[in-house]
XYZ file of C-alpha atoms in Angstrom:
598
model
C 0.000 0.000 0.000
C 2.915 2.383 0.597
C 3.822 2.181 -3.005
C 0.586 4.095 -3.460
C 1.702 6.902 -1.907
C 4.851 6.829 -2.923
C 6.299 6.170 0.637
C 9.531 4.406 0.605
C 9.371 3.107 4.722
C 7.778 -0.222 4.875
C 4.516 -0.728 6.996
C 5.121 -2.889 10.353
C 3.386 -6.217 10.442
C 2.702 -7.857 13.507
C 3.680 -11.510 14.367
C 0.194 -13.077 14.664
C 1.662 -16.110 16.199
C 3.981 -14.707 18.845
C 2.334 -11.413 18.949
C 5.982 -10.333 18.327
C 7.127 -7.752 15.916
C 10.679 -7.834 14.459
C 10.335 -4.067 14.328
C 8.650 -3.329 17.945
C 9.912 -5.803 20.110
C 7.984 -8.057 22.770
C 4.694 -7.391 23.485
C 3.679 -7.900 27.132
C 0.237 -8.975 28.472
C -1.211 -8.866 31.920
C -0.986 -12.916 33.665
C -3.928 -11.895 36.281
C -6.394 -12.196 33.900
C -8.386 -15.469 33.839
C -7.055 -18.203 32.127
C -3.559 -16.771 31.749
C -1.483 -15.569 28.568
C -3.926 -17.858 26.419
C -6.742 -15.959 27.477
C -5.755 -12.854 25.587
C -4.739 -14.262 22.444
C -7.741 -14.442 20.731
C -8.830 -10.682 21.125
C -4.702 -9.785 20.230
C -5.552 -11.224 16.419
C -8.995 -9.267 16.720
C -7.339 -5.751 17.408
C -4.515 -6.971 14.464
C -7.280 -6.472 11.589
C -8.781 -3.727 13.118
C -5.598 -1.773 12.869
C -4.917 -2.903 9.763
C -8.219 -1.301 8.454
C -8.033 2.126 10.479
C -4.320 1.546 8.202
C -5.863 0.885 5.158
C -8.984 3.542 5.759
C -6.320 6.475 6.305
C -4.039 5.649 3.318
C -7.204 5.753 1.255
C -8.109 8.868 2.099
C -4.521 10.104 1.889
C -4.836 8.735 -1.697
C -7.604 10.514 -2.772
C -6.144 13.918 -1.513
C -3.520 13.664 -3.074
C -5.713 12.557 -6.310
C -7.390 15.645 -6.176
C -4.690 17.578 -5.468
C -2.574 16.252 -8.674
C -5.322 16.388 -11.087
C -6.231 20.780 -10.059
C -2.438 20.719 -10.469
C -2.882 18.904 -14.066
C -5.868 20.915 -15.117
C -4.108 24.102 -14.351
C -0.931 23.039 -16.204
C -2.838 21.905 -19.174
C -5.082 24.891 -19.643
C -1.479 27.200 -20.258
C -0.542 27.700 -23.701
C 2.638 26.057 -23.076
C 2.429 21.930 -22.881
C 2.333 21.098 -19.153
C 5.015 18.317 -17.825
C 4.710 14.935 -17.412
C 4.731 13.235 -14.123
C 5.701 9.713 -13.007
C 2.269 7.665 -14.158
C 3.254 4.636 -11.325
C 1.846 6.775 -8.933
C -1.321 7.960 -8.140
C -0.940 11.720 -8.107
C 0.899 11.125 -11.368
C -1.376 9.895 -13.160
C -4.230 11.613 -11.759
C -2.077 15.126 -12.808
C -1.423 13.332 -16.402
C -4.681 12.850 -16.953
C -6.508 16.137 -15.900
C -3.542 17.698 -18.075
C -4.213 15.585 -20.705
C -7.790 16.050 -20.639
C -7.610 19.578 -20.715
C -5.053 20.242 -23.394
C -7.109 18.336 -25.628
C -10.328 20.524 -24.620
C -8.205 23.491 -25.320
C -6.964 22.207 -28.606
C -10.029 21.393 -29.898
C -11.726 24.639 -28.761
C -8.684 27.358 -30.341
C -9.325 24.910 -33.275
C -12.818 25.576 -33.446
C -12.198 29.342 -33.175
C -9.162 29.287 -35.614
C -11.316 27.479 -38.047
C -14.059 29.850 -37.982
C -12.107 32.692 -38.131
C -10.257 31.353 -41.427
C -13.439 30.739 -42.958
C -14.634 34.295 -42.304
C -11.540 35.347 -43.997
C -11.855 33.069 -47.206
C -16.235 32.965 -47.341
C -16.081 32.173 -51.360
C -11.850 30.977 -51.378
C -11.238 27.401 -51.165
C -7.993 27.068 -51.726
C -6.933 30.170 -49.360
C -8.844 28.348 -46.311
C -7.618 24.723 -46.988
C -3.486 26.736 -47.106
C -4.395 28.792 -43.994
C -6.418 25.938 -42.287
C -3.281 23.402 -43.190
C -0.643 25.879 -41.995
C -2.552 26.152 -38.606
C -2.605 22.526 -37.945
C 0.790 22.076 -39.146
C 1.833 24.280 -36.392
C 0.408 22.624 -33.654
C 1.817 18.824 -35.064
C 4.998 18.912 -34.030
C 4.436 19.564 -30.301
C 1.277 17.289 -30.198
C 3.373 14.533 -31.572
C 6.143 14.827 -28.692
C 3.417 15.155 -26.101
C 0.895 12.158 -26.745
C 0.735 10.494 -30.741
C -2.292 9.083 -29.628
C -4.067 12.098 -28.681
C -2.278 14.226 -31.713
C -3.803 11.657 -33.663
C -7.397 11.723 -32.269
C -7.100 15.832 -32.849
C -5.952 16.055 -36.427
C -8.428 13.416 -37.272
C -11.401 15.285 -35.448
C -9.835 18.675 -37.067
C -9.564 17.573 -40.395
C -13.330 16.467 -40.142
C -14.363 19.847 -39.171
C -12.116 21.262 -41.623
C -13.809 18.995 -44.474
C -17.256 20.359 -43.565
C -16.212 23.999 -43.548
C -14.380 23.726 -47.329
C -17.866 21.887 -48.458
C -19.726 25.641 -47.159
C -16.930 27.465 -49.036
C -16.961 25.293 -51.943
C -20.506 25.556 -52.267
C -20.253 28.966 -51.765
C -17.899 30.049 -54.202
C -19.891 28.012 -56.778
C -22.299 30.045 -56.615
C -20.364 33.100 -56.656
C -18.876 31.854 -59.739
C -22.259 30.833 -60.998
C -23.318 34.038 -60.489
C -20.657 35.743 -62.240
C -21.602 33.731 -65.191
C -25.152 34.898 -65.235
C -24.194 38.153 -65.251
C -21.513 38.012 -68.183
C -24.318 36.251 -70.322
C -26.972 38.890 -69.381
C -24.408 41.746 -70.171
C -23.190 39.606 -73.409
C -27.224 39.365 -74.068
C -27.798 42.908 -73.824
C -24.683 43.954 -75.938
C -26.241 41.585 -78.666
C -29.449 43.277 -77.827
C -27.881 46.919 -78.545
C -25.927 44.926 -81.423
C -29.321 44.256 -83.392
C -31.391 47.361 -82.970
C -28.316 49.500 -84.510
C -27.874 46.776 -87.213
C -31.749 47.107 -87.770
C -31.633 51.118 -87.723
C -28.814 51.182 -90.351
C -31.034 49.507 -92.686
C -33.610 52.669 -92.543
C -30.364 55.048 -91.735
C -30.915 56.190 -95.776
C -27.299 55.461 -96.417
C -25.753 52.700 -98.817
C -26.363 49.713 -96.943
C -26.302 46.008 -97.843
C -29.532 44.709 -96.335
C -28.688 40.972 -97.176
C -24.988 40.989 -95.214
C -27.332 42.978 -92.312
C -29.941 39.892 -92.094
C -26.988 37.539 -92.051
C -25.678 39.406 -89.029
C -28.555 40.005 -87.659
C -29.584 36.161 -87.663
C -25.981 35.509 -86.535
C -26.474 37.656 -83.357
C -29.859 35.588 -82.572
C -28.147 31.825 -82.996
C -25.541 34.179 -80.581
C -28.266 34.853 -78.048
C -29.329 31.280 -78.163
C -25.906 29.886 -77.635
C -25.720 32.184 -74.096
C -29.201 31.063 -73.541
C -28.322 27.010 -72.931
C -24.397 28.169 -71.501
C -23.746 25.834 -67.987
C -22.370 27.255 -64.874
C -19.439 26.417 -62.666
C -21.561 23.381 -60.685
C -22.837 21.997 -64.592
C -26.157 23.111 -64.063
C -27.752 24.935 -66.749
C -27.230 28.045 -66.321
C -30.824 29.709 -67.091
C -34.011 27.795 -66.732
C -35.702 25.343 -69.293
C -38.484 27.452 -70.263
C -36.593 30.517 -70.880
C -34.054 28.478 -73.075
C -37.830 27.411 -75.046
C -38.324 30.900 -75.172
C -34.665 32.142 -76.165
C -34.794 29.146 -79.440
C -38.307 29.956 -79.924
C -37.834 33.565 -80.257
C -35.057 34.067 -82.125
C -36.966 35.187 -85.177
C -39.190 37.140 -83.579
C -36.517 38.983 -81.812
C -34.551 40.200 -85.111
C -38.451 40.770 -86.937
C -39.049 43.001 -83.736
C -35.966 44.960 -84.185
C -36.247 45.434 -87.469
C -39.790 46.755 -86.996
C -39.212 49.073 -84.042
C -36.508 50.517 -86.332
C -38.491 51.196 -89.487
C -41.209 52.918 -86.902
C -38.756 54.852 -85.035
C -37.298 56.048 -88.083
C -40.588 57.399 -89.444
C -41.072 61.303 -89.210
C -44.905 61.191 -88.216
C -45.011 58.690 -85.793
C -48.464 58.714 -85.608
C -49.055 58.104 -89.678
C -46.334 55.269 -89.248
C -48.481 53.344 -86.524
C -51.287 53.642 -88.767
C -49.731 51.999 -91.563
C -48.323 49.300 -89.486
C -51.728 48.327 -88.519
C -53.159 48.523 -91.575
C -50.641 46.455 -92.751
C -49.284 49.039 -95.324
C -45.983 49.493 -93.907
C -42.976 49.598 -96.363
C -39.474 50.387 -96.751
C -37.301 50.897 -100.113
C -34.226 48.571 -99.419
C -31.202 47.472 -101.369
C -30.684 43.870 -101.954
C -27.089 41.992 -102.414
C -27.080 43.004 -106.039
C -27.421 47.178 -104.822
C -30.649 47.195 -106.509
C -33.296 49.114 -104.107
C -36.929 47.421 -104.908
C -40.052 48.165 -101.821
C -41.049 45.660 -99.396
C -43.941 45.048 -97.268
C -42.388 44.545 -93.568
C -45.260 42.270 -92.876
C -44.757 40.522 -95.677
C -40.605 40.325 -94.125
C -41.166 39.896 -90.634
C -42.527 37.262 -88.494
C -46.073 37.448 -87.263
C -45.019 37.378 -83.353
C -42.373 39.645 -84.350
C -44.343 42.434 -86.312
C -46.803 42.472 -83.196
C -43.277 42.748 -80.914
C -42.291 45.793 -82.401
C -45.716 46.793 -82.490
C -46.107 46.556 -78.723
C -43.032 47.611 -78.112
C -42.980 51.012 -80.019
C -46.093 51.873 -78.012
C -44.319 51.324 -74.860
C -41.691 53.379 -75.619
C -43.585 56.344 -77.106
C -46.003 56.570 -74.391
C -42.873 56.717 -71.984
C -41.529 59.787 -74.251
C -44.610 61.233 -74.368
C -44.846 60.964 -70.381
C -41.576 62.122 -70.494
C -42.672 65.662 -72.546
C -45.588 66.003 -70.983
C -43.656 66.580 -68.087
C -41.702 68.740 -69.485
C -44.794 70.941 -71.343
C -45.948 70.910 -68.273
C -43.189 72.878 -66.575
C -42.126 75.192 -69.769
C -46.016 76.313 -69.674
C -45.719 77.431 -65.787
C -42.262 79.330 -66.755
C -43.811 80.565 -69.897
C -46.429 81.962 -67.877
C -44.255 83.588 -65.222
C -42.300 85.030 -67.908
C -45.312 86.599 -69.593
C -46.699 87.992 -66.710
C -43.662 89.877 -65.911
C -43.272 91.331 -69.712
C -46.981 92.112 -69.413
C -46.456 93.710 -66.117
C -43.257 95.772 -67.603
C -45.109 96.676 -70.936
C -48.553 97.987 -68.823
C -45.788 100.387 -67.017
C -44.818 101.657 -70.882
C -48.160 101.653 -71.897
C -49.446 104.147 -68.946
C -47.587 106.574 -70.249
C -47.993 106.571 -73.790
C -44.869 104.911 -75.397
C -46.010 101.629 -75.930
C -45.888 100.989 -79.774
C -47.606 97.754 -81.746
C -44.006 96.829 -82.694
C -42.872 96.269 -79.052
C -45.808 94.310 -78.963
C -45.183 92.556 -82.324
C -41.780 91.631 -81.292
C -42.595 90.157 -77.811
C -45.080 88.310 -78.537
C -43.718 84.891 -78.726
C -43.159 85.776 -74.911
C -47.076 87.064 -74.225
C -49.522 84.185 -73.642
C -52.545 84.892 -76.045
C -54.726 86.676 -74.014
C -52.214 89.239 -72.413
C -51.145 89.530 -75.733
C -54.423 91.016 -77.170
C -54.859 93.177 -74.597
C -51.188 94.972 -75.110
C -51.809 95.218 -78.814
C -54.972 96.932 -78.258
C -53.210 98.868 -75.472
C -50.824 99.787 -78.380
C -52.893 100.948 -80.826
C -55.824 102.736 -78.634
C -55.002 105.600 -76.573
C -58.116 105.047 -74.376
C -60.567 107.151 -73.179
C -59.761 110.273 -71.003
C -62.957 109.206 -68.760
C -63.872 105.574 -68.374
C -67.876 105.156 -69.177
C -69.267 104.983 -65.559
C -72.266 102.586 -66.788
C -70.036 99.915 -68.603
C -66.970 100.135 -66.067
C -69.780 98.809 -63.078
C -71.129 96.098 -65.752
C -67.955 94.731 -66.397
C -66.789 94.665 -62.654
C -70.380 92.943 -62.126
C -69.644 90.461 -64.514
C -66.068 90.043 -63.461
C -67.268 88.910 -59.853
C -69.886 86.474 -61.122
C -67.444 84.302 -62.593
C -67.265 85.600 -66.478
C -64.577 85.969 -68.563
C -64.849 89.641 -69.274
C -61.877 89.783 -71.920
C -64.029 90.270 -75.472
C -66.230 92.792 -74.112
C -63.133 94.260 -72.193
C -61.426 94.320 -75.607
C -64.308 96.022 -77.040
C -64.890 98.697 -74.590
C -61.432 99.426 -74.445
C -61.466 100.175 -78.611
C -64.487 102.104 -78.536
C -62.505 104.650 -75.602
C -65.583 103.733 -73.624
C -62.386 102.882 -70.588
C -59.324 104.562 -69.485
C -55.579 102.703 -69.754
C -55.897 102.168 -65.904
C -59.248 101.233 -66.051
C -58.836 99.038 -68.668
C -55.186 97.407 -67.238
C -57.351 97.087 -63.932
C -60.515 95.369 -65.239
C -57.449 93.131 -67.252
C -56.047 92.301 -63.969
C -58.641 91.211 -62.215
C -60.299 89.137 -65.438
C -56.784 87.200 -65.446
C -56.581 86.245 -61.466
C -60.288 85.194 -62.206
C -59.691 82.774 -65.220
C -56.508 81.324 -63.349
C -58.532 80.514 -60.717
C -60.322 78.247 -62.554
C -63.392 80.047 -64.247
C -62.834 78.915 -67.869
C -62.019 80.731 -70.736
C -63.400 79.724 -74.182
C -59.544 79.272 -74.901
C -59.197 76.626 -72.182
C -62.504 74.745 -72.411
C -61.443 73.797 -76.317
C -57.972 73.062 -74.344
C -60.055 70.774 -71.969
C -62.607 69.459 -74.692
C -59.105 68.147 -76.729
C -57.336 66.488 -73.954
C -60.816 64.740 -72.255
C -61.727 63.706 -75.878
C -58.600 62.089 -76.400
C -58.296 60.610 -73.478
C -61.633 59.546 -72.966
C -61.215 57.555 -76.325
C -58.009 55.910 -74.904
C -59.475 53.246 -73.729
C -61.181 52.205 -76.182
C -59.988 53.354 -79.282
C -56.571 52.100 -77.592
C -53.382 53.660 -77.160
C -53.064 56.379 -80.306
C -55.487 58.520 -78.626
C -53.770 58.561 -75.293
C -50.311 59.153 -76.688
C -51.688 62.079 -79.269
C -52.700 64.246 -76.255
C -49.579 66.245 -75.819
C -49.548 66.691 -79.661
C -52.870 67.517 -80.238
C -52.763 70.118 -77.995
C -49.871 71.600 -79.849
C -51.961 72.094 -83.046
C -55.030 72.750 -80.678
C -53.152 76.451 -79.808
C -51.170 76.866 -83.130
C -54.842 76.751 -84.677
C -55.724 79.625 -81.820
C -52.942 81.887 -82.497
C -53.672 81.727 -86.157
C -57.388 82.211 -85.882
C -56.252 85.357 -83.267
C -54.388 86.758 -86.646
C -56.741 86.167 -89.007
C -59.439 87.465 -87.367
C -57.695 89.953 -84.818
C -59.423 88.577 -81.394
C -60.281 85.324 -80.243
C -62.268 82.770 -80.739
C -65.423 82.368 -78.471
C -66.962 78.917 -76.964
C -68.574 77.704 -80.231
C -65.495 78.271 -82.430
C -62.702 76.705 -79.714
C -64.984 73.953 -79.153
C -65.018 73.283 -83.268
C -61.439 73.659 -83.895
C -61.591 71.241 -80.852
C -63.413 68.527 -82.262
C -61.669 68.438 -85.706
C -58.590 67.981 -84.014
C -60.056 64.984 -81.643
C -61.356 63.664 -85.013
C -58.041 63.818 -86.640
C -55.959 62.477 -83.943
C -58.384 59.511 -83.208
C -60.609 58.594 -86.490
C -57.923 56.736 -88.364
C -57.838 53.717 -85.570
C -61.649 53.527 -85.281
C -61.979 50.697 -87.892
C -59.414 48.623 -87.476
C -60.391 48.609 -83.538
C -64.025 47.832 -84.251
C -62.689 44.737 -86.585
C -60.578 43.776 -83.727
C -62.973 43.593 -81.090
C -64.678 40.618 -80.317
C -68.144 39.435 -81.932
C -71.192 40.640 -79.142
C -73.222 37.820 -77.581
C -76.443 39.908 -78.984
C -74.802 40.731 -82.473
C -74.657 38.888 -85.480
C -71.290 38.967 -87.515
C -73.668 39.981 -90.329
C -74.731 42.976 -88.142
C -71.247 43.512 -87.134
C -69.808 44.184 -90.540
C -73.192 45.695 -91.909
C -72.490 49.416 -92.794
C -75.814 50.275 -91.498
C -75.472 49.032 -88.533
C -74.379 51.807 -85.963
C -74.336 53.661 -82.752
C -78.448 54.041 -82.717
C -78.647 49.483 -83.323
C -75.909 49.514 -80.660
C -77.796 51.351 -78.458
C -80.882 49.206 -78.256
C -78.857 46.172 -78.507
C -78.157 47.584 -74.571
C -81.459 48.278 -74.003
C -82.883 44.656 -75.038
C -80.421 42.671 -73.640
C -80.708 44.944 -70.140
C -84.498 43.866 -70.300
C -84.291 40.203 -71.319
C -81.168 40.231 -68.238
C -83.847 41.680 -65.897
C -86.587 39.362 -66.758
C -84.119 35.929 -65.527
C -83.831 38.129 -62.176
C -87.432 38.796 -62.357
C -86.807 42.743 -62.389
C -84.485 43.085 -59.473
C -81.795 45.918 -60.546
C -79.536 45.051 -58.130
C -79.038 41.388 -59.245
C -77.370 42.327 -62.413
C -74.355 44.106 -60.572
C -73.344 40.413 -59.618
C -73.807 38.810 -63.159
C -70.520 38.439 -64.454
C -71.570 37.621 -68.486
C -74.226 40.729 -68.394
C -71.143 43.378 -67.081
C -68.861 42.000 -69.928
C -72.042 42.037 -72.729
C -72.544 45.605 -71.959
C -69.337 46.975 -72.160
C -68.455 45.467 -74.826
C -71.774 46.814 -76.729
C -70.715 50.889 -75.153
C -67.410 50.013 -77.355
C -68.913 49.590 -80.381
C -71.409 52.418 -79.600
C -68.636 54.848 -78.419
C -66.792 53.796 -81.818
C -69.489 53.938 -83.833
C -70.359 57.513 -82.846
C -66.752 58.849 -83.234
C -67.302 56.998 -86.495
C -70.025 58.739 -87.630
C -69.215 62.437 -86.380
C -66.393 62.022 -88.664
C -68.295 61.242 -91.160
C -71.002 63.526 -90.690
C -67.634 66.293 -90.665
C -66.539 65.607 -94.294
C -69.654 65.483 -95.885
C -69.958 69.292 -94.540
């Protein structure tokens, strides 16, 4: 037992049959007890094993102690960065200490490589190769000294770290797969687009009105679409296609249609009157004057060139983009009208000064008036050319003020009183004044409500004429105040309700007419009309009209006369505004009809 403790002084043993030790000499026992010496020889082996317990019982304990003590020691020694010493395993507090050091250099080891690990990856999210060198070189470091402190236990590590190592470079890999895939994707999109840009200049040159080769420009062309195809069915980095299956269908499917569309979007971009070109594109009289290999220039019919899908394409796609123009200069309109206005205020505001006292001539007037919206330009021309009265007429000053306040544009009769001297220049640039704070306040001029009839005409037709109406606005409105300032010069004033509201509606009628029959043949056949009464000449707004009425009544009669059922009937909605189409049509139709045979 003393080799436990690492005690070198040997335990004394008693002489159970003498009761003699070699090391303690004779024992003595008492000879007055009963029965002499013999008597007490049986409890003398009893007390023997009892001491040799209490022994055993305190060498335990001094055991454990020491245990304990050793393996704090160990623990503490193996939790240094250093590798902790090794202590004689044949005793207890040896290997108690070799084993808590042990055990805790290996839950440090595994722990920093944890960290280390994590740290590296981090560093090298989408880099392979840079983890597994960094990774290697950590381990590598650590080898050496694991080696010369336990094999086995270096052995258990880099196996357990090269696991954990194998499942981090399968994230990265992973990861910089799909960085690479990614990469790809974008390279074919941007190679896609250049194509892209690649065919709509190839198809512009063939409308540029230069010497081109329209033959070596299809071959190209058709070349740049097997091109787009090719990117189309490319595979990434992890062989995986790398776009999906139905838009490499669409890519081989489409290749036609794409260079048809670009072609077509070209000839109508290139077209002076955009509006003239749509119509002939849906009409199906669209044409260009070419040159074939030979250099001989001969006309084609573009639908007769391009692809069905594709003529619609460039159709479609033409739209898109003019409406976004159009947006685009509306917004623009828009603000040059508000500057134009500010401007023309302040000219008027500097020329009333001049005219007040006298030196206001009608070539001042002339000059500026580009600058002077139509209204303040009347007024300085007749401020020009009138000196004005010397006393205002008392009875027509309160009538116009009077009218003024209840909402009436007061500029013709202004005008008029003004050039009979019936008002003074102040009384006159007063009355002006207050007539122009009115109207901008939003009591309507005749001017603006043929301003307002063109742009709710058009647009109210935009919808179901389609998308020429809604586009034209913005131009319409152009001609709409050309055709004022030239009826202003023809007939030196302007025009009043009746006459804006005409020059109005023959602009609506121009700008929307030409699209009429080629949307009514497009629109599908009415549940309640006959193709025969579809195509029948006679058949018009008024046959439309009671088409509504009957088949509102024969609707009402299934819901015996409840009203309120037919908001819920799906088929009845659709029937009815489909029959307001062709009555709306048929009506813009006929007024422009009715317009050219006057």
């Amino acid at each position: 037992m003393a080799s436990r403790t690492g005690q070198a002084q040997p335990i004394p043993r008693l002489d159970r049959s003498t009761g003699v030790s070699a090391d303690i000499g004779q024992v003595r026992y008492a000879t007055t007890a009963p029965g002499g010496i013999g008597a007490l020889a049986a409890p003398a082996g009893a007390l023997s094993g009892t001491l040799r317990q209490l022994i055993d019982s305190i060498e335990d304990r001094r055991d454990l102690y020491a245990a304990d003590e050793a393996a704090r020691a160990g623990a503490i020694a193996g939790a240094k960065p250093e590798l902790p010493p090794k202590m004689d395993p044949a005793t207890i507090p040896g290997r108690a200490f070799n084993q808590a050091a042990r055990d805790t250099v290996i839950t440090r080891w595994e722990l920093e490589g944890l960290q280390a690990l994590g740290q590296h990856e981090d560093a090298h999210m989408a880099d392979p190769v840079g983890f597994a060198a960094v990774s290697n070189k950590y381990l590598d470091g650590l080898s050496v000294g694991m080696q010369d402190y336990d094999p086995e236990l270096a052995s258990r590590y880099t196996a357990n770290f090269k696991l954990q190592q194998q499942n981090i470079l399968q994230r990265i890999d992973a990861r910089h797969t799909a960085v690479v895939r990614d990469g790809q994707i974008e390279s074919a999109l941007t190679l896609q687009s250049k194509l892209d840009q690649d065919q709509a200049a190839l198809a512009a040159s063939m409308f540029s009105g230069g010497d081109t080769n329209v033959a070596n420009i299809l071959t190209q062309m058709t070349s740049n679409a097997a091109r787009q195809v090719d990117v189309m069915h490319s595979f990434g980095a992890d062989g995986k296609p790398l776009f999906t299956a139905q838009q490499r269908v669409s890519a081989s499917l489409g290749a036609e249609e794409i260079v048809s569309s670009r072609i077509g979007t070209a000839w109508l971009n290139s077209q002076e009157d955009k509006i003239a070109a749509l119509e002939a594109w849906r009409s199906g009289e669209a044409s260009a004057v070419i040159s074939d290999e030979t250099g001989q220039a001969r006309e084609i019919s573009l639908k007769d060139l391009l692809s069905p899908a594709g003529y619609a394409a460039a159709e479609k796609e033409f739209v898109t983009g003019l409406k976004s123009d159009l947006a685009l200069q509306s917004q623009i309109n828009t603000q040059q009208d508000r500057e134009f206005t500010r401007s023309s205020d302040v000219l008027y505001a500097d020329f009333a000064v001049v005219a007040q006292t006298g030196n206001l001539t009608v070539s001042m007037v002339e000059a500026s008036k580009g600058f002077l919206e139509p209204e303040r330009f009347a007024s300085l021309s007749a401020l020009a050319r009138q000196g004005g009265a010397s006393v205002s007429d008392g009875r027509i000053h309160d009538d116009l003020i009077i009218a003024s306040a209840s909402g009436e544009n007061i500029n013709d009769r202004l005008l008029f009183a003004f050039k009979t001297n019936s008002l003074t220049k102040e009384d006159f640039l007063s009355l002006d004044a207050r007539n122009t704070v009115n109207m901008r306040a939003g009591i309507k001029t005749p001017v603006s409500i043929g301003r307002d009839a063109v742009s709710q005409g058009l647009g109210g037709l935009a919808s179901i004429v389609g998308t020429v109406a809604a586009f034209s606005i913005g131009q319409a409105q152009k001609e709409y105040e050309i055709s004022i300032d030239r009826f202003n010069e023809k007939e030196g004033r302007l025009p009043d309700v009746s006459e804006t509201v005409d020059i109005a509606d023959k602009i609506i009628a121009r700008y929307s007419a030409f699209s009429v029959d080629t949307t009514l043949l497009a629109l599908p056949l009415a549940i309640s009309v006959s193709y025969a009464e579809k195509l029948s000449p006679s058949f018009g707004s008024q046959q439309y009209d009671e088409k509504i009425t009957s088949f509102t009544q024969e609707t009402l009669k299934k819901y015996n006369g409840n009203i309120d059922a037919l908001k819920d009937d799906p088929e009845f909605l659709s029937e009815i505004r489909l029959l307001k189409k062709y009555s709306t049509l048929h009506k813009v139709k006929e007024s422009r009809n009715a317009g050219t045979a006057r």
